[in-house]
mmCIF file of C-alpha atoms in Angstrom:
data_model
loop_
_atom_site.group_PDB
_atom_site.id
_atom_site.type_symbol
_atom_site.label_atom_id
_atom_site.label_comp_id
_atom_site.label_asym_id
_atom_site.label_seq_id
_atom_site.Cartn_x
_atom_site.Cartn_y
_atom_site.Cartn_z
ATOM 1 C CA UNK A 788 22.056 -11.637 -19.343
ATOM 2 C CA UNK A 789 20.978 -13.352 -16.313
ATOM 3 C CA UNK A 790 17.333 -13.007 -15.099
ATOM 4 C CA UNK A 791 15.590 -13.306 -11.635
ATOM 5 C CA UNK A 792 11.747 -14.192 -11.637
ATOM 6 C CA UNK A 793 9.601 -13.121 -8.756
ATOM 7 C CA UNK A 794 5.783 -13.502 -8.580
ATOM 8 C CA UNK A 795 4.300 -10.151 -9.107
ATOM 9 C CA UNK A 796 2.130 -10.419 -6.054
ATOM 10 C CA UNK A 797 1.550 -12.310 -2.787
ATOM 11 C CA UNK A 798 -1.319 -12.066 -0.375
ATOM 12 C CA UNK A 799 -1.224 -13.036 3.268
ATOM 13 C CA UNK A 800 -3.588 -12.909 6.108
ATOM 14 C CA UNK A 801 -2.202 -11.056 9.395
ATOM 15 C CA UNK A 802 -0.073 -13.636 11.488
ATOM 16 C CA UNK A 803 0.349 -16.121 8.480
ATOM 17 C CA UNK A 804 3.494 -16.813 6.642
ATOM 18 C CA UNK A 805 4.307 -15.250 3.324
ATOM 19 C CA UNK A 806 6.992 -16.993 1.172
ATOM 20 C CA UNK A 807 8.356 -15.069 -1.901
ATOM 21 C CA UNK A 808 10.607 -16.868 -4.437
ATOM 22 C CA UNK A 809 13.104 -15.629 -6.889
ATOM 23 C CA UNK A 810 14.279 -18.149 -9.549
ATOM 24 C CA UNK A 811 17.455 -17.991 -11.541
ATOM 25 C CA UNK A 812 19.774 -20.273 -13.256
ATOM 26 C CA UNK A 813 21.869 -21.864 -10.549
ATOM 27 C CA UNK A 814 21.232 -19.058 -8.330
ATOM 28 C CA UNK A 815 21.920 -21.520 -5.346
ATOM 29 C CA UNK A 816 25.535 -21.065 -6.283
ATOM 30 C CA UNK A 817 25.369 -17.140 -5.769
ATOM 31 C CA UNK A 818 24.660 -15.013 -2.820
ATOM 32 C CA UNK A 819 21.047 -13.418 -2.916
ATOM 33 C CA UNK A 820 20.022 -10.088 -1.053
ATOM 34 C CA UNK A 821 16.567 -8.878 -0.534
ATOM 35 C CA UNK A 822 15.222 -5.333 -0.197
ATOM 36 C CA UNK A 823 11.831 -4.057 1.256
ATOM 37 C CA UNK A 824 10.710 -0.956 -0.227
ATOM 38 C CA UNK A 825 7.456 0.743 1.098
ATOM 39 C CA UNK A 826 5.673 3.462 -0.990
ATOM 40 C CA UNK A 827 7.670 6.694 -1.112
ATOM 41 C CA UNK A 828 10.648 5.230 0.491
ATOM 42 C CA UNK A 829 14.034 3.886 -0.262
ATOM 43 C CA UNK A 830 14.775 0.150 -0.204
ATOM 44 C CA UNK A 831 16.056 -1.513 3.091
ATOM 45 C CA UNK A 832 18.163 -4.447 3.308
ATOM 46 C CA UNK A 833 16.344 -7.178 5.107
ATOM 47 C CA UNK A 834 18.292 -10.360 3.988
ATOM 48 C CA UNK A 835 21.895 -10.648 2.711
ATOM 49 C CA UNK A 836 24.094 -13.502 1.733
ATOM 50 C CA UNK A 837 21.004 -15.691 1.295
ATOM 51 C CA UNK A 838 20.256 -15.982 5.209
ATOM 52 C CA UNK A 839 21.808 -13.289 7.098
ATOM 53 C CA UNK A 840 19.610 -10.839 8.778
ATOM 54 C CA UNK A 841 20.840 -7.139 9.575
ATOM 55 C CA UNK A 842 20.641 -5.904 13.010
ATOM 56 C CA UNK A 843 17.340 -4.197 13.557
ATOM 57 C CA UNK A 844 15.445 -6.663 11.181
ATOM 58 C CA UNK A 845 12.711 -8.694 13.121
ATOM 59 C CA UNK A 846 13.420 -12.419 13.173
ATOM 60 C CA UNK A 847 10.204 -13.069 11.379
ATOM 61 C CA UNK A 848 12.094 -12.510 8.349
ATOM 62 C CA UNK A 849 14.244 -15.391 7.150
ATOM 63 C CA UNK A 850 15.843 -16.413 3.786
ATOM 64 C CA UNK A 851 16.897 -19.506 1.851
ATOM 65 C CA UNK A 852 18.570 -20.352 -1.209
ATOM 66 C CA UNK A 853 19.248 -23.725 -3.006
ATOM 67 C CA UNK A 854 19.390 -25.170 -6.489
ATOM 68 C CA UNK A 855 17.672 -22.451 -8.912
ATOM 69 C CA UNK A 856 15.417 -20.895 -6.302
ATOM 70 C CA UNK A 857 15.998 -18.482 -3.225
ATOM 71 C CA UNK A 858 13.205 -17.588 -0.936
ATOM 72 C CA UNK A 859 12.425 -14.929 1.479
ATOM 73 C CA UNK A 860 9.913 -15.908 4.259
ATOM 74 C CA UNK A 861 8.067 -13.771 6.522
ATOM 75 C CA UNK A 862 6.755 -15.639 9.512
ATOM 76 C CA UNK A 863 3.691 -14.047 11.639
ATOM 77 C CA UNK A 864 3.287 -11.268 8.855
ATOM 78 C CA UNK A 865 2.266 -7.997 10.205
ATOM 79 C CA UNK A 866 0.217 -5.145 8.373
ATOM 80 C CA UNK A 867 3.670 -3.215 8.534
ATOM 81 C CA UNK A 868 5.238 -5.869 6.344
ATOM 82 C CA UNK A 869 3.134 -4.732 3.410
ATOM 83 C CA UNK A 870 5.654 -3.583 0.801
ATOM 84 C CA UNK A 871 7.429 -4.403 -2.352
ATOM 85 C CA UNK A 872 10.305 -7.152 -2.030
ATOM 86 C CA UNK A 873 13.169 -7.313 -4.517
ATOM 87 C CA UNK A 874 15.599 -10.190 -4.563
ATOM 88 C CA UNK A 875 19.232 -9.298 -5.808
ATOM 89 C CA UNK A 876 22.274 -11.385 -6.999
ATOM 90 C CA UNK A 877 25.448 -10.869 -8.833
ATOM 91 C CA UNK A 878 26.202 -11.858 -12.340
ATOM 92 C CA UNK A 879 29.441 -11.093 -13.889
ATOM 93 C CA UNK A 880 30.333 -8.088 -11.995
ATOM 94 C CA UNK A 881 26.833 -6.788 -12.555
ATOM 95 C CA UNK A 882 24.005 -6.654 -10.007
ATOM 96 C CA UNK A 883 20.665 -7.832 -11.068
ATOM 97 C CA UNK A 884 17.195 -7.491 -9.585
ATOM 98 C CA UNK A 885 14.439 -9.264 -9.725
ATOM 99 C CA UNK A 886 11.272 -7.455 -10.587
ATOM 100 C CA UNK A 887 9.782 -7.365 -7.388
ATOM 101 C CA UNK A 888 6.907 -8.947 -5.400
ATOM 102 C CA UNK A 889 4.058 -6.911 -3.857
ATOM 103 C CA UNK A 890 3.081 -8.429 -0.566
ATOM 104 C CA UNK A 891 -0.316 -7.421 0.545
ATOM 105 C CA UNK A 892 -1.509 -8.224 4.067
ATOM 106 C CA UNK A 893 -5.408 -8.391 4.379
ATOM 107 C CA UNK B 71 24.128 5.756 12.793
ATOM 108 C CA UNK B 72 25.164 5.306 8.954
ATOM 109 C CA UNK B 73 23.388 7.585 6.766
ATOM 110 C CA UNK B 74 23.667 8.611 3.193
ATOM 111 C CA UNK B 75 22.369 12.190 2.168
ATOM 112 C CA UNK B 76 21.705 12.807 -1.376
ATOM 113 C CA UNK B 77 21.209 16.185 -3.368
ATOM 114 C CA UNK B 78 18.000 17.459 -4.111
ATOM 115 C CA UNK B 79 15.612 17.003 -7.033
ATOM 116 C CA UNK B 80 16.670 18.206 -10.473
ATOM 117 C CA UNK B 81 14.999 19.052 -13.858
ATOM 118 C CA UNK B 82 16.954 18.719 -17.228
ATOM 119 C CA UNK B 83 16.070 18.991 -20.718
ATOM 120 C CA UNK B 84 16.694 16.120 -23.288
ATOM 121 C CA UNK B 85 20.263 15.980 -24.333
ATOM 122 C CA UNK B 86 21.282 17.740 -21.006
ATOM 123 C CA UNK B 87 23.611 16.165 -17.972
ATOM 124 C CA UNK B 88 22.832 15.753 -14.436
ATOM 125 C CA UNK B 89 25.251 15.354 -11.458
ATOM 126 C CA UNK B 90 23.927 14.010 -8.105
ATOM 127 C CA UNK B 91 25.847 13.940 -4.969
ATOM 128 C CA UNK B 92 25.842 11.409 -2.063
ATOM 129 C CA UNK B 93 27.328 12.510 1.373
ATOM 130 C CA UNK B 94 27.647 9.656 3.733
ATOM 131 C CA UNK B 95 28.160 9.830 7.362
ATOM 132 C CA UNK B 96 28.602 7.563 10.512
ATOM 133 C CA UNK B 97 31.322 5.493 8.867
ATOM 134 C CA UNK B 98 34.747 6.040 7.276
ATOM 135 C CA UNK B 99 34.035 7.226 3.576
ATOM 136 C CA UNK B 100 36.854 5.153 1.978
ATOM 137 C CA UNK B 101 35.939 2.111 3.903
ATOM 138 C CA UNK B 102 33.134 0.837 1.500
ATOM 139 C CA UNK B 103 32.343 1.081 -2.252
ATOM 140 C CA UNK B 104 29.503 3.243 -3.336
ATOM 141 C CA UNK B 105 26.846 1.869 -5.489
ATOM 142 C CA UNK B 106 24.420 3.829 -7.687
ATOM 143 C CA UNK B 107 21.123 2.687 -8.720
ATOM 144 C CA UNK B 108 17.770 4.031 -10.024
ATOM 145 C CA UNK B 109 14.140 3.470 -9.988
ATOM 146 C CA UNK B 110 11.698 4.812 -12.919
ATOM 147 C CA UNK B 111 8.203 5.873 -11.844
ATOM 148 C CA UNK B 112 6.400 2.568 -11.103
ATOM 149 C CA UNK B 113 9.065 0.199 -12.127
ATOM 150 C CA UNK B 114 11.735 -1.940 -10.553
ATOM 151 C CA UNK B 115 15.349 -1.449 -9.390
ATOM 152 C CA UNK B 116 18.137 -0.889 -11.799
ATOM 153 C CA UNK B 117 21.992 -1.025 -11.162
ATOM 154 C CA UNK B 118 24.280 1.726 -12.549
ATOM 155 C CA UNK B 119 27.554 1.026 -11.124
ATOM 156 C CA UNK B 120 30.093 1.910 -8.288
ATOM 157 C CA UNK B 121 33.090 3.906 -7.213
ATOM 158 C CA UNK B 122 35.571 2.712 -4.920
ATOM 159 C CA UNK B 123 36.250 5.915 -2.837
ATOM 160 C CA UNK B 124 39.577 5.048 -1.516
ATOM 161 C CA UNK B 125 41.039 4.467 -5.397
ATOM 162 C CA UNK B 126 38.669 6.296 -7.327
ATOM 163 C CA UNK B 127 38.169 3.075 -9.297
ATOM 164 C CA UNK B 128 34.944 2.601 -10.887
ATOM 165 C CA UNK B 129 32.735 -0.042 -12.629
ATOM 166 C CA UNK B 130 29.680 0.598 -14.571
ATOM 167 C CA UNK B 131 26.598 -1.310 -16.035
ATOM 168 C CA UNK B 132 27.115 -2.062 -19.789
ATOM 169 C CA UNK B 133 23.947 -0.139 -20.030
ATOM 170 C CA UNK B 134 25.554 3.059 -18.844
ATOM 171 C CA UNK B 135 29.096 2.894 -20.065
ATOM 172 C CA UNK B 136 29.899 5.898 -22.234
ATOM 173 C CA UNK B 137 27.208 8.012 -20.548
ATOM 174 C CA UNK B 138 27.626 7.707 -16.809
ATOM 175 C CA UNK B 139 30.790 9.143 -14.584
ATOM 176 C CA UNK B 140 31.284 8.448 -10.955
ATOM 177 C CA UNK B 141 33.713 10.533 -9.091
ATOM 178 C CA UNK B 142 34.492 11.123 -5.329
ATOM 179 C CA UNK B 143 35.857 14.020 -3.373
ATOM 180 C CA UNK B 144 37.759 12.641 -0.310
ATOM 181 C CA UNK B 145 38.143 16.234 1.384
ATOM 182 C CA UNK B 146 34.393 16.476 1.609
ATOM 183 C CA UNK B 147 33.619 12.753 1.669
ATOM 184 C CA UNK B 148 31.199 12.995 -1.086
ATOM 185 C CA UNK B 149 30.404 10.611 -3.904
ATOM 186 C CA UNK B 150 28.794 11.904 -7.235
ATOM 187 C CA UNK B 151 27.187 10.367 -10.265
ATOM 188 C CA UNK B 152 26.817 12.237 -13.447
ATOM 189 C CA UNK B 153 24.645 11.060 -16.255
ATOM 190 C CA UNK B 154 24.962 12.789 -19.604
ATOM 191 C CA UNK B 155 22.806 12.708 -23.032
ATOM 192 C CA UNK B 156 19.763 12.527 -20.734
ATOM 193 C CA UNK B 157 16.386 11.338 -22.654
ATOM 194 C CA UNK B 158 13.046 11.103 -21.191
ATOM 195 C CA UNK B 159 13.462 7.312 -20.376
ATOM 196 C CA UNK B 160 16.059 8.670 -17.854
ATOM 197 C CA UNK B 161 13.517 10.047 -15.638
ATOM 198 C CA UNK B 162 13.843 8.227 -12.274
ATOM 199 C CA UNK B 163 14.834 8.351 -8.606
ATOM 200 C CA UNK B 164 18.573 7.773 -8.362
ATOM 201 C CA UNK B 165 19.817 6.357 -5.356
ATOM 202 C CA UNK B 166 23.530 5.701 -3.764
ATOM 203 C CA UNK B 167 23.858 2.900 -1.427
ATOM 204 C CA UNK B 168 26.921 1.989 0.777
ATOM 205 C CA UNK B 169 28.090 -1.472 -0.580
ATOM 206 C CA UNK B 170 28.406 -3.179 3.001
ATOM 207 C CA UNK B 171 30.152 -6.285 1.528
ATOM 208 C CA UNK B 172 33.567 -6.401 -0.295
ATOM 209 C CA UNK B 173 35.011 -5.559 -3.691
ATOM 210 C CA UNK B 174 31.902 -3.952 -5.048
ATOM 211 C CA UNK B 175 29.640 -7.252 -4.875
ATOM 212 C CA UNK B 176 28.182 -6.740 -1.843
ATOM 213 C CA UNK B 177 24.953 -5.925 -0.337
ATOM 214 C CA UNK B 178 23.471 -2.529 -0.381
ATOM 215 C CA UNK B 179 23.073 -0.949 3.110
ATOM 216 C CA UNK B 180 21.901 1.613 3.528
ATOM 217 C CA UNK B 181 20.271 3.581 0.908
ATOM 218 C CA UNK B 182 20.195 7.258 0.369
ATOM 219 C CA UNK B 183 16.965 9.129 0.243
ATOM 220 C CA UNK B 184 16.976 9.045 -3.329
ATOM 221 C CA UNK B 185 16.992 11.967 -5.847
ATOM 222 C CA UNK B 186 14.285 12.467 -8.319
ATOM 223 C CA UNK B 187 15.634 13.496 -11.813
ATOM 224 C CA UNK B 188 12.963 14.686 -14.325
ATOM 225 C CA UNK B 189 13.926 14.923 -18.094
ATOM 226 C CA UNK B 190 11.345 17.005 -19.755
ATOM 227 C CA UNK B 191 11.353 19.242 -22.670
#
């Protein structure tokens, strides 16, 4: 089965840049999506097709994907960005998720 | 705006079945595949499968094949996910999500509010 690896946690100070990685074999050859989930809420799409931002998602969210690693970058992180973030890709018609990264803003 | 409204929380005994509904609004029901996912307490996201509301065609994760059935009612624009032979480790929040891409391998946007299914004797 295809695995996506994410760091369990990332800490960032308000106003600084947070970077969350997602690693998988030849991940750069697949499209990656990123989802934000706050406690008790449903996930929300923040990046699709590696680096596309849905309408309504702040410009401080950006994505990249190359080689074996995709990344979600939050520039000028705000306290409201504190959440779990999941990467996702497709492998043989199956959606695969990373285990999630908890972003703490302190 | 696009919204997905799911049915309410359910409690089942081991061995029983549960059927969760998802009713979207704000777009044409037949235009997008509907994906189903779940999240066990304190755990990550897990994909279950999708249904093509236009044709009724389905594709399930191998993990759930034989135990899950996805259907739709085009008259009421409602999608359903039924899971049988429930065990305690099926306790989770079940989500529907619109596939905003193409052919069932797109991105999930938006998600329903989730339906808590508790399996307990």
